[in-house]
Structures are given as C-alpha cells and as structure tokens.
Amino acid sequence: MATFLSRLGRFAFRRRRLVALLWAVLLVGTGVLAGRAPAPPPNDFSMPGTEAQQAYDLLERSFPELNADGATARVVFRAEDGKVTDAETRRAVQETVRELGDGPQAVRVTDPYATRSVSEDGSTAYAQVSYEVPASELEERSREALQDTVEQAGSPELTVEVGGNAVKAMAGGHSSEALGLAVAAVVLVITFGSLLAAGLPLLTAVLGVGIGGLAIKVLAEPLGLGSTTSGLATMIGLAVGIDYALFVVSRHRAELARGRGREEAAAHAVGTAGSAVVFAGLTVIIALAGLGVVGIPLLTQMGLAAAGTVVIAVLIAVTLIPALLSLCGRRIGPARPRPRRAAGRPKPAMGVRWARFVVRRPVTVLLGATALLGAIAVPAAALEMGLPGDESKPASTTQRRAYDLVAEGFGPGYNGPLTMVVQTEGGGSAQEAARDVAGEISAREDVAAVGQPRLSRSGETAVLTVVPATAPASAETADLVHALREPALVSDSHAHVLVAGSTAMNVDVSQKLSDALLPYLGLVVGLAFLLLIAVFRSLLVPLKAALGFLLSVLAGLGAVVAVFQWGWLSSLFGVAVPGPVMSMTPIFMVGVVFGLAMDYEVFLVTRMREAYVHGQSPRDSVVSGFEHSARVVTAAAVIMVSVFAAFMGSDEQMLKTIGFGLAAAVLFDAFVVRMAIVPAVLALLGRRAWRLPRRLDRFVPDLDVEGERLERGLGGRTASAPGASLDAGPGPAVETAGSGGGRGSGG
C-alpha cells in the first residue's frame, strides 16, 4: 500500500499542473451540472416498518380529504384583557382565520368557535391551518404569508403566536461553519508556523466539501436525495478534509527536516501518512454507510452522502496535496527544529514528556483515565430518547410561545394529540368499534379528551383524536401510546387499532433507533476490527481501539444526558428546556465518533508501529509515536472539536445536541483515550501488542502501512541536509543522487 501510494504521490508531484487542472475541471463540471439539475426532491420522512407509518398510509387511502401528510400550523390567540369570546376580540380572531384560509396552498382552516377550541377560562383559542403539500414542499411565499398574517393580527389586547411544521424556520446562514473554519485556521497557523502551510488544509477541505455538495445536488433527483442530505456531509467533510490534509502536509515537512528532497518527501509523506489516511477514511466510510442498517431512508441518505464526501477528502489528500506541495515549492519548508538546551540537546516536546510519564506509570494513568470516563458516562444509564418539538425551541421564538400558550390554556397534551385509526375487516362495524374504543379510553387518567369518531366513505375505517394529559415528549405519553396499541383495547375480533400523530411517530422512531443501535454497533465495530487487524497485524491493538471507542461514546452520551436531559449547565450551553435526548443522537455519535476515533488511532499508532518495525523497543516506540504525531493529532482534535462545537450555536435543538455530543466524544477520545489509555495499554502489553497468531498471519494481507518496504526500496538514503535538493520554486523537481530521488526508489 505504501509503495503504491508513494508512486501516486510522486506522479502527482511531477504532474502537478495536470492534477490541479483535473480537480479544477471536476469542481467546475459538477458546478455546471448542479446549476442545470432540478431542485432536490422533498425529504423522505417516511419510517417504514413503524405502526405510525402504517396508520398514515391507511389514513391516506381512507381519508384522502384529510391530507394526513400535509403541512400544518396552529395559530394561538390569547386575550390579554377580557376573553376571546368577547365580541370585538371574536371579530378580530375570525378575520384572521379568514385571511389564513386565503393564504397560498392553504386548503382548510378551522374556526375555533365552531370546533370549540376555546379554553375553559375563555382566555385562549386556537385555529388549525392545513396545507395541500407536505412541509418540505411548502413554498416560501406560503410560509411568509402565514407569518405576516400572524404578525399583523397581534395587538396589545390580543397576543397571536403560531407553531407547527409550516412555520418559516429561522434564517440560518453559514456562521457555524465559518466559526469552525476560523478556529481551524488559528490552530493550523500555530501548528505549522506558516500561513501557506496552514492554508493548504483549509483550501482543500473547502474544495472537497464544495465538490461533494455539488455532486449531491447533481445526484439528488436520480438517487432521491432529500434537500437536507448535505448537512451531515458538510460537517464531516470539513472535519476530515482538514485533518487528512494536515497529516500529509505535516509528514511532508517532517521528511524535509530529515533531509529528503522535496519530491522524495512528498512521495514518502503520501506513502506513509497517506496510507494512514486511506485506512482511517475507510473506517469513517464504513461507519457512515452502515447507517443504512437502521432502515430510516433519511438517515441512510445522510450517511451515504457524508461517506461520499469522505471519499473525496481521501482522494484529495493523496493526489491534490502533493501536487500543491510541488506548486508551492520552497515556500513550504521543513518542520521547525526543537529549541536546544544549554548542553546542545533539543528540548523534548510536551508530547514526548507526557509519553515518558505514561510509560513509567502505565497502571496509574490507565486506572485514572478509565475512572474519569466511567464517572462521566454514568448519566448515560438514564438516557431517554425522543424527537424535539416546539417545546425545545428558544423562548424568543413564536413556535415556543405558541406551545406555552396552548399548554397554559388547555393542557400540555393538546400540543401533541394522538390520532387513532380503527379498521374493521370481515363485515365488522368501524363506527361501533371506534365508539367502544372511545368509551374504553375516555375514563383513563392519562387521557385529557377524546374526540368524536369520523367514518370513512367505505365505512371500514374510523378515526378519532385522543389528547394525552401529559406533554408530548414525556415518558407518560409514550406509555399511553403503547397502552392504546394493546389488542385488548378492542372487543371486536374483526377490528384493530393503529395510533398515529407526531407524538406516536416520535415514539416509534425512538424505538426503531434504539433497537438498531446494537446491530449497527456490531456491524461497524466488527468490520473496522477486521480492517484494523490488517492495518496493525495485531489482535490486541484493534481490540484496545474498539474498547477505547466505547468508553468515548459512553462518556459523550453521559455528557449529553447531563446537559440536555438533566439540565446541568443548561444555560451555559443554551438549552431552553431540558428533556429527552434527540433520538438520532446516539446512532450518529456511534457512527461518526467511531470513524473519527479510528482516525486518531490509525494516525497515532501507525507511527508507533513504524518505530517498532524499524527496531525500537515497545516503550521507546510509544514515545517515538508521540514525538512525531502528538502535536499533529492534538491540532487535528482541536479542529474537529471546534467544527462540531460551532454547531452548538444553532437555534435548532437537533444540530445543537449532535454538535455538543460529537464535540464532547471527540474531546474525550482524543485527549483521554488516545493520549492516555492507548500509550498506557501499549506500555503494559509490550511486544505482545504487535504479535499476530501464526494461524492468522497467513490469511492477513501485509498492507505495509508503516512503509517498511518503502524504506527498504529507498535504501534508507536521505540528503545530507535539508538544502541538498537542487530544485527550487514551483519548477520540475531535480534531486541529487544522494537524496534517493531516482525513479526506481518508489518500488
């Protein structure tokens, strides 16, 4: 592998203009195609295999006039002085209802006075607006018309707020990505001490994300990719794109410092660091593509799109980076030497001093780091999952204010009513079965109200509304959903009941994600475990990597539960209302953090194995790995944490939760697991860490990630000094004989 990639890097270095032109053509070509591509289809929010989805499908067939999947908005009126039933206030409310019905794409608006949607004390009323298309297809003019009508209806005497999926989302720019890139730029400048060297990873990462985003737009219609598919791809693409380029550029400068010529340094960097990039990228791709096992179309699309962006980042790192290094010429020089002490010896770097401390006290460090992560992971045992609604939005939003007004005037359950669908087969009466169901559940203490059944035209299906007594995201409401699905609820053997509604769908999605978590974890960890056996030619090192990853994820989940569910430090992180953790957070954290954790594992441990293969003792190889990689891994981790943490500034609870969870887990993995637990375990295992049983040795391919055969091919030749290379500027590379730059040296 190292030999092949070295030849690829040498080709890209020598044919720098051709390689750069090919990437430029790819960018322009995808841009042109994206400009001509039709708009992406609406997001597929279907959840195959869930009872709520079955109920929606049945409603669509039996009650097409209800338009069950259409966008909705709930407009809430609150009389500040008097009641909403007062004549003047009533006229204002009805005028607003009329204007809402005249809005674009609106098909039905309920009159609160006709539907008795007025609170007992008369202070609050609400109207329901239904649209002809789903929320993802709602035109911008329709959302703006809704917002304008609500704003104009408000007055000092009448408060008007609106919630629901038809409400225009807050304008969101690219501030999160920009903040992450700004922090990355500062870290890169500090790491390299050069603006040009720091700019390469940023430039190539943005290029990779740009090509990936344009490609997603081009493929959106033929592959059915939804309009929000590119969100995860942008987040992951920026993070890994910067990291992969960072490792190759850093290795190139290190090889220059060893005395290699520029072409030889670039080829060697791509052969060694590039090998680590390829296999680290494969682990990320496995983790992201594996999201398809969950069975949720939107999650599968996001995973595949992000995996495609990672592929682009890997290709850029092993082709475009060496070409740009050639174009930059001597303007990117060798790594700066360490300052020397009075005795003339270089002062050990902080990473080296830390590694020496760990290998001298491995048991203490291992127990301390494990205990720390174990303590942080404790809250994860109390994890409750759900999907965020309007209650999780900031108090400054109209959606949150509408939610609070309904909860105060009617009760919390009115924010998430359940839809029960009763279907009969074999001649049974759906009307009678629905009445039996209504009578059975109306006496329950956890039910606030039950609506009158409505019969379909065929007479085989009835639908009724059930209002829980508790909030939509509460555990009590989830228990009610399960209770309403009990077969004993219907006495008629020919009838069966399905429960739908956003609350029921949230319960089903949470359950589906929870059920898929362990199989997904087994698939991802299993495949990556096999890959790491081939990379490190060891059983114990991949096992240690997998166990360390589990610690990182559990600690990250513990931090998420403590902040977002329990409310610890909630004001610091901008959590409006603590509650159940967003259902997709655990599965995202498992997939993304595993891939990124293996990045650090591969980058750090390959340098340790490289030193061990070249003759150093096990403990010395650990120190050597830190000497060459600790600074770069630290910079990469800081960049990754910054990119993810920047998304915590979003007003969307989903992005805020995922950003915090990923930032916390990467922080724990990089600085506790990889920097403390990994060297401690390797120091304790000694030579056993790098052994592979003979029975497996014959079956495991020798990928030569460390570049051992590459070193033998070079014959260990390096230039006598950094200036031994005769090439200068961006012109063709000409190496001295002593630099090992011959054409046959890549073999």
XYZ file of C-alpha atoms in Angstrom:
747
model
C 0.000 0.000 0.000
C 2.737 2.456 0.984
C 4.682 1.734 -2.211
C 1.645 2.253 -4.447
C 0.659 5.478 -2.719
C 4.245 6.711 -2.830
C 4.263 6.257 -6.598
C 0.908 8.033 -6.786
C 2.274 10.908 -4.712
C 5.387 11.108 -6.891
C 3.236 11.198 -10.039
C 1.043 13.963 -8.588
C 4.151 15.918 -7.536
C 5.685 15.725 -11.017
C 2.408 16.272 -12.902
C 1.225 18.976 -10.550
C -0.430 21.144 -13.197
C -2.283 18.201 -14.713
C -3.541 17.017 -11.308
C -4.578 20.510 -10.240
C -6.324 21.011 -13.587
C -8.246 17.737 -13.220
C -9.558 18.763 -9.802
C -10.440 22.228 -11.123
C -12.300 20.649 -14.043
C -14.135 18.349 -11.601
C -15.186 21.340 -9.495
C -16.335 23.379 -12.495
C -18.004 20.369 -14.113
C -20.030 19.465 -11.025
C -20.888 23.147 -10.627
C -22.268 23.349 -14.165
C -24.222 20.112 -13.763
C -25.547 21.248 -10.383
C -26.728 24.510 -11.919
C -28.744 22.592 -14.502
C -30.007 19.928 -12.098
C -33.632 20.111 -10.942
C -34.400 21.035 -7.362
C -33.828 18.191 -4.907
C -36.919 16.170 -4.012
C -38.568 16.683 -0.644
C -37.041 14.822 2.259
C -38.398 11.317 2.700
C -39.637 11.412 6.275
C -41.319 8.026 5.977
C -40.440 5.479 8.629
C -41.006 2.037 7.059
C -41.934 -0.704 9.475
C -43.403 1.557 12.161
C -47.037 1.402 13.260
C -47.408 5.161 12.942
C -46.342 4.967 9.284
C -48.858 2.179 8.668
C -51.546 4.396 10.194
C -50.573 7.334 7.975
C -50.688 5.117 4.883
C -54.138 3.870 5.898
C -55.361 7.429 6.511
C -54.108 8.492 3.103
C -56.150 5.719 1.450
C -59.287 6.001 3.583
C -59.408 9.760 4.236
C -57.702 11.476 1.278
C -59.534 14.690 2.129
C -57.661 14.912 5.439
C -54.297 15.116 3.648
C -52.596 13.455 6.623
C -49.065 14.250 5.442
C -49.786 17.895 4.586
C -48.086 20.753 6.413
C -49.960 22.225 9.369
C -49.815 25.334 11.507
C -51.572 26.093 14.779
C -52.377 29.757 15.329
C -52.968 30.554 19.016
C -54.915 33.600 20.237
C -54.620 34.908 23.810
C -56.818 37.763 25.111
C -54.738 39.967 27.394
C -57.755 41.812 28.781
C -61.079 40.009 28.796
C -61.881 36.844 26.859
C -61.537 35.636 23.275
C -65.314 35.221 23.222
C -65.864 38.985 23.625
C -67.481 40.475 20.525
C -64.585 42.685 19.422
C -61.953 40.027 20.056
C -64.086 37.419 18.314
C -64.321 39.575 15.195
C -60.536 40.018 15.144
C -59.972 36.262 15.512
C -62.436 35.370 12.770
C -60.946 37.980 10.430
C -57.524 36.411 10.977
C -58.971 32.934 10.330
C -60.425 34.181 7.043
C -57.066 35.634 5.954
C -55.316 32.397 6.869
C -57.735 30.462 4.657
C -56.915 32.758 1.732
C -53.189 32.075 2.064
C -51.232 30.288 -0.709
C -51.504 26.479 -0.656
C -53.864 26.559 2.364
C -56.772 24.133 1.959
C -58.559 24.290 5.306
C -58.672 26.439 8.433
C -60.712 25.519 11.483
C -62.832 28.116 13.240
C -62.003 27.868 16.975
C -65.537 28.830 17.920
C -67.104 26.156 15.681
C -64.670 23.432 16.808
C -64.867 24.509 20.459
C -61.126 25.128 20.559
C -61.546 27.696 23.323
C -60.094 27.209 26.797
C -62.428 26.861 29.787
C -61.484 30.243 31.167
C -62.057 31.855 27.761
C -58.593 33.382 27.609
C -57.150 31.255 24.797
C -58.273 29.795 21.465
C -56.511 28.195 18.525
C -57.133 27.583 14.832
C -55.605 24.798 12.752
C -54.328 25.593 9.245
C -53.868 22.687 6.809
C -51.907 22.872 3.557
C -52.145 20.841 0.375
C -48.477 19.778 0.365
C -46.051 18.384 2.966
C -43.901 20.814 4.935
C -40.834 20.006 2.806
C -42.727 21.118 -0.347
C -44.323 24.235 1.112
C -43.400 27.324 -0.886
C -41.613 30.207 0.739
C -44.448 32.584 -0.101
C -46.863 30.375 1.844
C -44.680 30.476 4.956
C -44.192 34.228 4.629
C -47.935 34.806 4.183
C -48.625 32.792 7.338
C -46.042 34.749 9.320
C -47.246 38.119 8.028
C -50.875 37.339 8.881
C -49.951 36.346 12.437
C -47.800 39.430 12.984
C -50.495 41.791 11.687
C -53.177 40.142 13.860
C -51.282 40.792 17.082
C -52.104 43.813 19.223
C -51.711 44.944 22.851
C -55.136 43.397 23.561
C -54.616 40.159 21.587
C -51.468 38.028 21.528
C -51.149 35.834 18.425
C -48.464 33.154 18.035
C -48.029 30.272 15.608
C -46.434 26.830 15.778
C -46.272 23.722 13.625
C -44.147 22.465 10.736
C -45.487 25.103 8.316
C -43.822 27.929 10.228
C -40.877 29.513 8.499
C -37.652 28.279 10.056
C -35.226 30.810 11.439
C -32.842 32.131 8.869
C -29.691 30.118 9.205
C -26.547 31.100 7.405
C -23.131 29.545 7.457
C -21.985 31.090 10.741
C -21.383 27.693 12.321
C -19.128 26.507 9.512
C -17.373 29.898 9.398
C -16.649 29.839 13.141
C -15.287 26.304 12.908
C -13.074 27.274 9.967
C -11.795 30.350 11.822
C -10.701 28.259 14.805
C -9.177 25.690 12.434
C -7.176 28.424 10.711
C -5.731 29.661 14.001
C -4.806 26.129 15.100
C -3.166 25.357 11.751
C -1.101 28.550 11.799
C 0.103 27.736 15.326
C 0.870 24.144 14.326
C 2.773 24.916 11.123
C 4.065 28.407 11.883
C 3.337 29.251 8.252
C 0.301 30.856 6.634
C 0.845 28.983 3.376
C 1.217 25.558 5.004
C -1.815 26.278 7.168
C -3.837 27.400 4.165
C -3.469 24.158 2.214
C -5.652 22.002 4.519
C -8.301 24.725 4.673
C -8.316 25.224 0.907
C -8.530 21.526 0.095
C -11.183 20.867 2.769
C -13.425 23.619 1.382
C -12.774 22.308 -2.139
C -13.749 18.767 -1.101
C -16.927 19.933 0.628
C -17.772 22.082 -2.404
C -17.375 19.196 -4.843
C -19.272 16.876 -2.503
C -22.138 19.333 -2.044
C -22.428 19.968 -5.788
C -22.311 16.229 -6.519
C -25.124 15.655 -4.016
C -27.213 18.260 -5.837
C -26.481 16.620 -9.205
C -27.446 13.165 -7.905
C -30.400 14.374 -5.828
C -33.129 13.567 -8.331
C -31.832 10.234 -9.737
C -30.977 8.903 -6.278
C -33.855 10.535 -4.413
C -31.598 12.514 -2.053
C -33.591 14.923 0.122
C -32.949 18.642 0.417
C -31.239 18.351 3.837
C -28.975 15.424 2.920
C -25.899 17.629 2.631
C -25.982 18.797 6.289
C -24.018 15.889 7.766
C -21.782 15.766 4.677
C -20.712 19.375 5.263
C -19.979 18.802 8.937
C -17.967 15.614 8.386
C -16.363 16.778 5.154
C -14.885 19.888 6.742
C -13.571 17.971 9.734
C -11.916 15.039 7.953
C -10.836 17.134 4.970
C -8.768 19.412 7.208
C -7.414 16.506 9.255
C -6.339 14.336 6.321
C -4.555 17.181 4.567
C -2.992 18.214 7.874
C -1.403 14.795 8.354
C 0.056 14.616 4.843
C 1.440 18.171 4.908
C 2.874 17.620 8.394
C 4.590 14.390 7.323
C 5.969 16.125 4.231
C 7.578 18.829 6.373
C 8.931 16.203 8.757
C 10.563 14.354 5.859
C 12.072 17.626 4.619
C 13.535 18.116 8.095
C 15.124 14.658 7.810
C 16.987 15.844 4.732
C 14.903 14.429 1.905
C 14.407 16.367 -1.298
C 11.010 17.896 -1.962
C 9.792 15.238 -4.381
C 11.034 12.408 -2.200
C 9.489 13.994 0.908
C 6.104 14.356 -0.805
C 6.225 10.786 -2.125
C 7.200 9.431 1.293
C 4.510 11.505 3.017
C 1.824 10.143 0.712
C 3.190 6.601 1.089
C 3.142 6.638 4.899
C 0.724 9.310 6.148
C -1.352 8.714 3.015
C -1.716 5.029 3.932
C -2.999 6.048 7.353
C -5.405 8.484 5.672
C -6.764 5.765 3.369
C -7.474 3.311 6.169
C -8.752 5.975 8.540
C -11.065 7.127 5.770
C -12.261 3.561 5.236
C -13.302 3.290 8.883
C -15.281 6.540 8.606
C -16.900 5.359 5.362
C -17.861 2.027 6.951
C -19.410 3.836 9.928
C -21.389 6.285 7.782
C -22.539 3.830 5.119
C -23.554 1.450 7.907
C -26.316 3.870 8.908
C -28.352 2.138 6.224
C -28.944 -0.831 8.556
C -31.239 1.352 10.695
C -33.882 1.302 7.967
C -34.742 5.018 8.029
C -34.448 6.444 4.478
C -33.400 9.936 5.546
C -30.652 8.546 7.795
C -29.406 6.267 5.014
C -29.241 9.187 2.574
C -27.335 11.383 5.012
C -24.861 8.584 5.784
C -24.150 7.769 2.133
C -23.785 11.444 1.192
C -21.333 12.029 4.045
C -19.421 8.845 3.121
C -19.073 10.147 -0.440
C -17.623 13.401 0.878
C -15.075 11.422 2.926
C -14.031 9.545 -0.243
C -13.373 12.901 -1.919
C -11.349 14.083 1.100
C -9.158 10.949 0.932
C -8.563 11.330 -2.820
C -7.646 14.991 -2.384
C -5.168 14.128 0.388
C -3.247 11.591 -1.732
C -3.363 13.404 -5.092
C -4.044 17.132 -4.880
C -2.000 17.769 -1.731
C 1.308 16.524 -3.258
C 0.532 18.495 -6.417
C 0.000 21.677 -4.389
C 3.163 20.981 -2.389
C 5.024 20.884 -5.700
C 3.419 24.125 -6.864
C 4.316 25.860 -3.594
C 7.958 24.887 -3.919
C 10.324 26.057 -1.205
C 7.661 28.316 0.259
C 6.649 25.308 2.365
C 9.794 24.388 4.241
C 10.779 21.721 6.748
C 9.350 21.496 10.228
C 10.971 23.849 12.690
C 13.637 22.193 14.858
C 13.059 21.980 18.576
C 14.832 24.668 20.668
C 18.030 23.401 22.210
C 19.119 23.374 25.817
C 22.384 24.767 27.072
C 24.004 21.329 26.652
C 23.094 21.335 22.962
C 20.377 18.689 23.092
C 16.949 19.532 21.690
C 14.355 20.233 24.353
C 11.808 17.388 24.396
C 8.371 18.325 23.165
C 5.461 18.277 25.592
C 4.093 15.168 23.864
C 7.362 13.336 24.451
C 7.477 14.329 28.101
C 3.878 13.168 28.555
C 4.554 9.846 26.797
C 7.564 9.186 29.015
C 5.432 9.904 32.072
C 2.750 7.461 30.896
C 5.126 4.586 30.088
C 6.715 4.972 33.537
C 3.328 4.869 35.310
C 1.009 2.983 32.944
C -1.193 1.402 35.635
C -1.862 4.717 37.401
C -2.655 6.531 34.146
C -4.851 3.697 32.863
C -6.906 3.451 36.052
C -7.228 7.229 36.411
C -8.316 7.819 32.803
C -10.769 4.915 32.855
C -12.273 6.096 36.145
C -12.668 9.630 34.774
C -14.514 8.495 31.652
C -16.538 5.995 33.672
C -17.734 8.747 36.010
C -18.711 10.996 33.085
C -20.537 8.073 31.445
C -22.764 7.345 34.476
C -25.670 9.600 33.339
C -25.884 7.599 30.085
C -27.626 4.834 32.054
C -30.629 7.187 32.438
C -30.834 8.027 28.707
C -34.345 8.842 27.471
C -34.820 9.393 23.749
C -37.345 11.472 21.848
C -37.618 13.926 18.970
C -37.533 17.658 19.751
C -40.659 19.697 19.158
C -41.612 23.328 19.608
C -41.085 22.976 23.364
C -37.321 22.711 22.786
C -37.058 25.946 20.803
C -35.799 29.160 22.421
C -38.374 31.207 24.339
C -37.843 34.055 21.869
C -39.448 32.079 19.004
C -43.126 32.221 18.103
C -43.279 28.411 17.998
C -42.209 28.130 21.621
C -44.586 30.886 22.723
C -47.468 29.188 20.893
C -46.610 25.906 22.618
C -46.606 27.579 26.040
C -49.929 29.352 25.404
C -51.636 26.074 24.457
C -50.156 24.274 27.463
C -51.324 27.027 29.828
C -54.805 27.422 28.325
C -55.727 23.813 27.504
C -53.123 21.471 28.954
C -49.753 20.130 27.745
C -51.290 17.188 25.863
C -53.065 19.488 23.383
C -49.648 20.214 21.855
C -49.371 16.595 20.742
C -52.746 14.939 20.165
C -52.827 11.302 19.064
C -54.753 10.054 16.036
C -56.343 6.629 16.468
C -57.313 4.744 13.333
C -59.814 1.892 13.767
C -60.158 -0.515 10.835
C -62.521 -3.477 10.503
C -62.388 -6.465 8.210
C -64.913 -9.209 7.529
C -68.079 -7.172 7.966
C -67.450 -5.551 11.345
C -68.668 -2.023 12.062
C -65.838 0.524 12.289
C -68.226 3.077 13.799
C -69.207 0.799 16.677
C -65.615 -0.352 17.219
C -64.447 3.280 17.363
C -67.150 4.133 19.901
C -66.102 1.162 22.024
C -62.500 2.363 21.895
C -63.534 5.924 22.806
C -65.544 4.682 25.764
C -62.711 2.429 26.912
C -60.048 5.138 26.980
C -62.088 8.203 27.989
C -62.004 7.081 31.621
C -58.185 6.816 31.715
C -56.438 9.295 33.984
C -53.682 9.853 31.412
C -56.211 10.940 28.750
C -57.470 14.543 28.791
C -60.065 14.338 25.999
C -61.397 12.032 23.286
C -62.924 13.342 20.060
C -65.924 12.004 18.179
C -65.162 9.192 15.675
C -65.255 10.055 11.973
C -66.162 7.355 9.451
C -64.566 6.874 6.031
C -66.631 6.700 2.869
C -66.175 2.928 2.665
C -67.373 2.512 6.246
C -64.446 0.235 7.077
C -62.249 2.808 8.800
C -62.875 5.323 11.567
C -60.587 7.959 13.023
C -60.719 9.781 16.347
C -58.460 12.162 18.240
C -57.092 11.409 21.709
C -55.500 14.182 23.782
C -52.980 12.967 26.386
C -52.938 14.531 29.837
C -49.152 14.910 29.680
C -46.650 16.691 27.443
C -45.792 15.138 24.052
C -42.162 14.361 24.923
C -42.860 12.901 28.373
C -42.371 9.249 29.289
C -46.014 9.110 30.458
C -47.236 9.974 26.958
C -45.011 7.272 25.465
C -46.545 4.785 27.909
C -50.019 5.911 26.815
C -49.143 5.269 23.150
C -48.088 1.705 23.997
C -51.250 1.186 26.067
C -53.501 2.357 23.241
C -51.925 -0.211 20.950
C -52.857 -3.154 23.161
C -55.041 -5.685 21.282
C -57.358 -5.998 24.313
C -58.473 -2.397 23.730
C -60.915 -3.574 21.009
C -63.539 -6.190 21.857
C -64.465 -6.731 18.199
C -62.231 -9.503 16.823
C -62.626 -8.064 13.297
C -61.208 -4.654 14.269
C -57.725 -3.459 15.017
C -56.361 -0.095 16.129
C -53.378 1.905 14.856
C -52.049 5.007 16.628
C -50.592 7.872 14.606
C -49.755 11.521 15.188
C -46.398 13.235 15.573
C -46.065 12.011 19.163
C -46.705 8.387 18.174
C -44.259 8.709 15.281
C -41.624 10.060 17.655
C -42.163 7.073 19.954
C -41.823 4.645 17.030
C -38.717 6.328 15.641
C -37.053 6.326 19.057
C -37.836 2.640 19.475
C -36.581 1.800 15.999
C -33.327 3.659 16.558
C -32.888 2.027 19.957
C -33.462 -1.456 18.501
C -30.995 -0.801 15.661
C -28.219 0.575 17.886
C -26.652 -2.737 18.953
C -26.794 -4.391 15.483
C -25.326 -1.238 13.973
C -22.616 -1.106 16.605
C -21.764 -4.766 15.994
C -21.601 -4.296 12.220
C -19.460 -1.164 12.299
C -17.087 -2.301 15.033
C -16.810 -5.784 13.516
C -15.890 -4.597 10.024
C -13.488 -1.969 11.333
C -11.945 -4.539 13.700
C -11.104 -6.755 10.715
C -9.696 -3.763 8.850
C -7.505 -2.736 11.794
C -6.163 -6.283 12.141
C -4.841 -5.922 8.600
C -3.503 -2.420 9.286
C -1.651 -3.220 12.529
C -1.181 -7.006 12.058
C -2.278 -7.461 15.651
C -5.333 -8.611 17.599
C -4.762 -6.702 20.814
C -4.303 -3.261 19.243
C -7.669 -3.338 17.367
C -9.362 -4.750 20.494
C -7.946 -1.902 22.558
C -9.091 0.583 19.911
C -12.665 -0.756 19.984
C -12.894 -0.755 23.788
C -11.471 2.755 23.959
C -14.055 3.935 21.455
C -16.874 2.504 23.592
C -15.556 4.480 26.551
C -15.512 7.664 24.470
C -19.070 7.216 23.193
C -20.477 6.358 26.620
C -18.757 9.380 28.159
C -20.058 11.587 25.353
C -23.599 10.266 25.858
C -23.247 10.811 29.597
C -22.359 14.454 28.986
C -25.325 14.844 26.613
C -27.747 13.367 29.165
C -26.373 15.566 31.954
C -26.753 18.783 29.921
C -29.757 18.220 27.635
C -31.849 15.807 29.717
C -30.979 16.695 33.315
C -30.312 20.365 32.646
C -26.835 20.613 34.206
C -25.156 23.793 32.910
C -28.107 24.128 30.516
C -27.978 27.936 30.500
C -24.283 27.836 29.575
C -24.984 25.694 26.517
C -28.224 27.420 25.537
C -30.596 24.552 26.340
C -34.039 26.143 26.614
C -35.942 23.242 28.178
C -34.203 20.029 29.327
C -35.948 16.887 28.134
C -35.416 13.591 26.310
C -32.318 13.417 24.142
C -32.920 13.684 20.406
C -33.414 10.118 19.159
C -30.813 10.235 16.402
C -28.029 11.448 18.692
C -26.796 8.021 19.943
C -26.707 6.429 16.481
C -24.978 9.483 15.000
C -22.439 9.507 17.800
C -21.694 5.808 17.369
C -21.202 6.172 13.619
C -19.339 9.447 13.415
C -17.263 9.172 16.590
C -16.201 5.629 15.769
C -14.906 6.708 12.386
C -13.088 9.723 13.793
C -11.739 7.787 16.787
C -10.198 5.300 14.396
C -8.647 8.260 12.567
C -6.664 9.177 15.659
C -5.928 5.526 16.391
C -4.503 4.940 12.926
C -2.528 8.205 12.764
C -1.010 7.815 16.224
C -0.440 4.068 16.457
C 0.938 3.634 12.932
C 3.832 5.905 13.916
C 4.372 3.743 17.000
C 4.303 0.550 14.942
C 6.550 2.175 12.361
C 9.140 2.844 15.068
C 8.726 -0.702 16.445
C 9.096 -2.282 12.985
C 12.264 -0.267 12.450
C 13.875 -1.708 15.578
C 12.843 0.344 18.614
C 11.699 -1.268 21.866
C 7.946 -1.301 22.603
C 8.175 1.516 25.156
C 10.535 3.592 23.028
C 8.213 3.151 20.055
C 5.357 4.619 22.104
C 7.473 7.682 22.902
C 8.594 7.918 19.269
C 4.986 7.821 18.086
C 4.136 10.733 20.377
C 7.235 12.610 19.266
C 6.123 12.534 15.636
C 2.341 12.560 15.935
C 1.162 14.024 19.259
C 1.325 17.648 18.116
C -0.490 16.951 14.861
C -3.105 14.681 16.453
C -3.737 17.356 19.080
C -4.174 20.009 16.406
C -6.485 17.716 14.428
C -8.595 17.011 17.512
C -8.869 20.701 18.419
C -10.002 21.446 14.867
C -12.529 18.614 14.922
C -13.943 19.702 18.291
C -14.147 23.306 17.086
C -16.049 22.383 13.920
C -18.576 20.322 15.882
C -18.859 22.749 18.802
C -19.607 25.601 16.394
C -22.935 23.908 15.583
C -23.987 24.356 19.213
C -24.758 27.966 18.311
C -27.659 26.803 16.159
C -31.230 27.505 17.264
C -32.200 24.008 16.123
C -32.148 21.543 19.017
C -31.118 18.713 16.684
C -27.933 20.441 15.474
C -27.190 21.757 18.957
C -27.431 18.283 20.525
C -25.456 16.489 17.826
C -22.789 19.210 17.779
C -22.347 19.048 21.553
C -22.351 15.245 21.642
C -19.794 14.880 18.859
C -17.550 17.618 20.279
C -17.603 16.028 23.754
C -16.989 12.496 22.492
C -14.112 13.552 20.210
C -12.603 15.566 23.071
C -12.710 12.531 25.371
C -11.436 10.168 22.708
C -8.531 12.278 21.515
C -7.231 13.586 24.828
C -8.123 10.821 27.273
C -8.363 7.582 25.298
C -5.731 8.096 22.592
C -3.349 10.281 24.612
C -3.549 8.410 27.933
C -5.197 4.994 27.739
C -3.583 3.942 24.434
C 0.063 4.539 25.464
C -0.589 3.066 28.914
C -2.053 -0.153 27.462
C 0.707 -0.472 24.858
C 3.341 0.032 27.532
C 1.774 -2.736 29.644
C 1.406 -5.143 26.718
C 4.918 -4.642 25.410
C 5.810 -6.876 22.447
C 2.557 -8.806 22.804
C 0.718 -5.788 21.391
C 2.338 -6.235 17.968
C 2.026 -10.012 17.633
C -0.362 -11.809 15.319
C -1.085 -15.518 15.852
C 0.617 -17.670 13.242
C -2.681 -19.190 12.160
C -3.948 -15.739 11.235
C -0.678 -14.443 9.847
C -1.005 -16.431 6.630
C -4.511 -15.079 5.967
C -3.957 -11.412 6.849
C -2.517 -9.380 3.959
C 0.594 -7.335 4.668
C -0.550 -3.833 3.754
C 2.721 -2.181 4.826
C 1.008 0.910 6.195
C 4.204 1.865 8.026
C 6.219 2.000 4.792
C 8.763 -0.658 5.765
C 9.156 -1.882 2.173
C 9.213 1.726 1.053
C 12.183 2.398 3.343
C 13.954 -0.705 2.023
C 13.298 0.482 -1.514
C 14.822 3.834 -0.688
C 17.747 2.095 0.931
C 17.498 4.469 3.870
C 19.003 7.229 1.736
C 18.366 10.819 2.668
C 20.042 14.014 1.663
C 22.820 15.162 3.898
C 20.959 18.349 4.734
C 17.671 19.987 4.091
C 19.247 22.030 1.381
C 20.583 19.061 -0.578
C 17.730 19.224 -3.035
C 18.641 21.286 -6.096
C 15.037 22.077 -7.003
C 13.677 25.492 -6.237
C 10.363 27.191 -6.695
C 7.482 25.559 -8.468
C 9.529 24.187 -11.349
C 10.210 20.488 -12.083
C 11.884 18.590 -9.288
C 15.535 17.632 -9.810
C 17.050 15.609 -6.983
C 20.657 14.931 -6.183
C 21.828 11.362 -6.367
C 22.230 11.282 -2.638
C 18.635 12.243 -1.980
C 17.188 8.943 -3.026
C 15.173 10.587 -5.748
C 15.755 8.048 -8.524
C 12.775 6.695 -10.428
C 13.249 3.240 -9.058
C 13.223 4.339 -5.454
C 9.449 4.196 -5.161
C 9.373 0.439 -5.605
